[in-house]
Each structure stands twice: as structure tokens, then as C-alpha cells.
Amino acid sequence: MTITIPLVVLLGMAVFIGLRYLGLRLWQAAVSVVFGFLLAATALAPDIQHVLSGLLDLITDR
């Protein structure tokens, strides 16, 4: 996927905004990050990648 890095940056900015302005606590952000890493190591990772690719294709086709 060619947009992986920008997507990671976008999600990182969303977490930063959540920490800074929305009252997201640091431990909540850390748990979310760890959950993402663990989820990427499961058998569900290819399905999640496929869904994200489909959503991004849908958004960019417009």
C-alpha cells in the first residue's frame, strides 16, 4: 500500500490532538498503540488491510 506512511502520520496527529485537546489520557493512547501492534500480528491483519484499502480506494475515487 503506497499510502501507509501518510496514514500513519494522520493517525499519529489524531492521537496527538486527542491527547492535547480532547482529554485523551496518555495511558489510553498507549493501550491503543499496543492494541494496534498486537492486532497487526494476528490472522485478522490481512482482512483489516483489505478493508482499509477498499475504504481508501472509495475515498480517492471521488
mmCIF file of C-alpha atoms in Angstrom:
data_model
loop_
_atom_site.group_PDB
_atom_site.id
_atom_site.type_symbol
_atom_site.label_atom_id
_atom_site.label_comp_id
_atom_site.label_asym_id
_atom_site.label_seq_id
_atom_site.Cartn_x
_atom_site.Cartn_y
_atom_site.Cartn_z
ATOM 1 C CA MET A 1 0.000 0.000 0.000
ATOM 2 C CA THR A 2 1.576 3.267 -1.065
ATOM 3 C CA ILE A 3 -0.277 5.461 1.430
ATOM 4 C CA THR A 4 0.781 3.626 4.568
ATOM 5 C CA ILE A 5 3.195 6.293 5.811
ATOM 6 C CA PRO A 6 0.798 9.240 5.339
ATOM 7 C CA LEU A 7 -1.969 7.239 7.022
ATOM 8 C CA VAL A 8 0.300 6.543 9.995
ATOM 9 C CA VAL A 9 1.172 10.243 10.196
ATOM 10 C CA LEU A 10 -2.515 11.185 10.012
ATOM 11 C CA LEU A 11 -3.443 8.754 12.771
ATOM 12 C CA GLY A 12 -0.496 9.951 14.848
ATOM 13 C CA MET A 13 -1.744 13.516 14.514
ATOM 14 C CA ALA A 14 -5.213 12.365 15.578
ATOM 15 C CA VAL A 15 -3.752 10.769 18.718
ATOM 16 C CA PHE A 16 -1.760 13.942 19.441
ATOM 17 C CA ILE A 17 -4.897 16.081 19.056
ATOM 18 C CA GLY A 18 -6.742 13.663 21.311
ATOM 19 C CA LEU A 19 -4.025 13.941 23.933
ATOM 20 C CA ARG A 20 -3.754 17.710 23.674
ATOM 21 C CA TYR A 21 -7.330 18.912 23.213
ATOM 22 C CA LEU A 22 -9.837 16.109 23.777
ATOM 23 C CA GLY A 23 -8.721 14.883 27.169
ATOM 24 C CA LEU A 24 -7.310 11.559 25.971
ATOM 25 C CA ARG A 25 -5.031 10.274 28.681
ATOM 26 C CA LEU A 26 -1.550 9.046 27.882
ATOM 27 C CA TRP A 27 -2.255 5.535 29.150
ATOM 28 C CA GLN A 28 -5.313 5.314 26.866
ATOM 29 C CA ALA A 29 -3.221 6.284 23.854
ATOM 30 C CA ALA A 30 -0.521 3.780 24.866
ATOM 31 C CA VAL A 31 -3.083 0.989 25.208
ATOM 32 C CA SER A 32 -4.448 1.849 21.762
ATOM 33 C CA VAL A 33 -0.977 1.739 20.220
ATOM 34 C CA VAL A 34 -0.152 -1.604 21.845
ATOM 35 C CA PHE A 35 -3.519 -2.976 20.722
ATOM 36 C CA GLY A 36 -2.744 -1.892 17.151
ATOM 37 C CA PHE A 37 0.627 -3.632 17.196
ATOM 38 C CA LEU A 38 -0.861 -6.820 18.604
ATOM 39 C CA LEU A 39 -3.753 -6.723 16.145
ATOM 40 C CA ALA A 40 -1.288 -6.413 13.261
ATOM 41 C CA ALA A 41 0.282 -9.730 14.317
ATOM 42 C CA THR A 42 -2.989 -11.680 14.205
ATOM 43 C CA ALA A 43 -4.587 -13.602 11.360
ATOM 44 C CA LEU A 44 -7.056 -10.725 11.006
ATOM 45 C CA ALA A 45 -4.358 -8.325 9.746
ATOM 46 C CA PRO A 46 -4.797 -9.123 6.010
ATOM 47 C CA ASP A 47 -8.562 -8.647 6.283
ATOM 48 C CA ILE A 48 -8.127 -5.320 8.054
ATOM 49 C CA GLN A 49 -5.617 -4.239 5.393
ATOM 50 C CA HIS A 50 -8.084 -5.225 2.672
ATOM 51 C CA VAL A 51 -10.916 -3.224 4.285
ATOM 52 C CA LEU A 52 -8.683 -0.172 4.733
ATOM 53 C CA SER A 53 -7.515 -0.411 1.129
ATOM 54 C CA GLY A 54 -11.110 -0.619 -0.054
ATOM 55 C CA LEU A 55 -12.141 2.389 2.021
ATOM 56 C CA LEU A 56 -9.195 4.422 0.793
ATOM 57 C CA ASP A 57 -9.940 3.453 -2.810
ATOM 58 C CA LEU A 58 -13.540 4.531 -2.285
ATOM 59 C CA ILE A 59 -12.437 7.883 -0.877
ATOM 60 C CA THR A 60 -9.802 8.581 -3.538
ATOM 61 C CA ASP A 61 -12.022 7.607 -6.485
ATOM 62 C CA ARG A 62 -14.339 10.550 -5.902
#
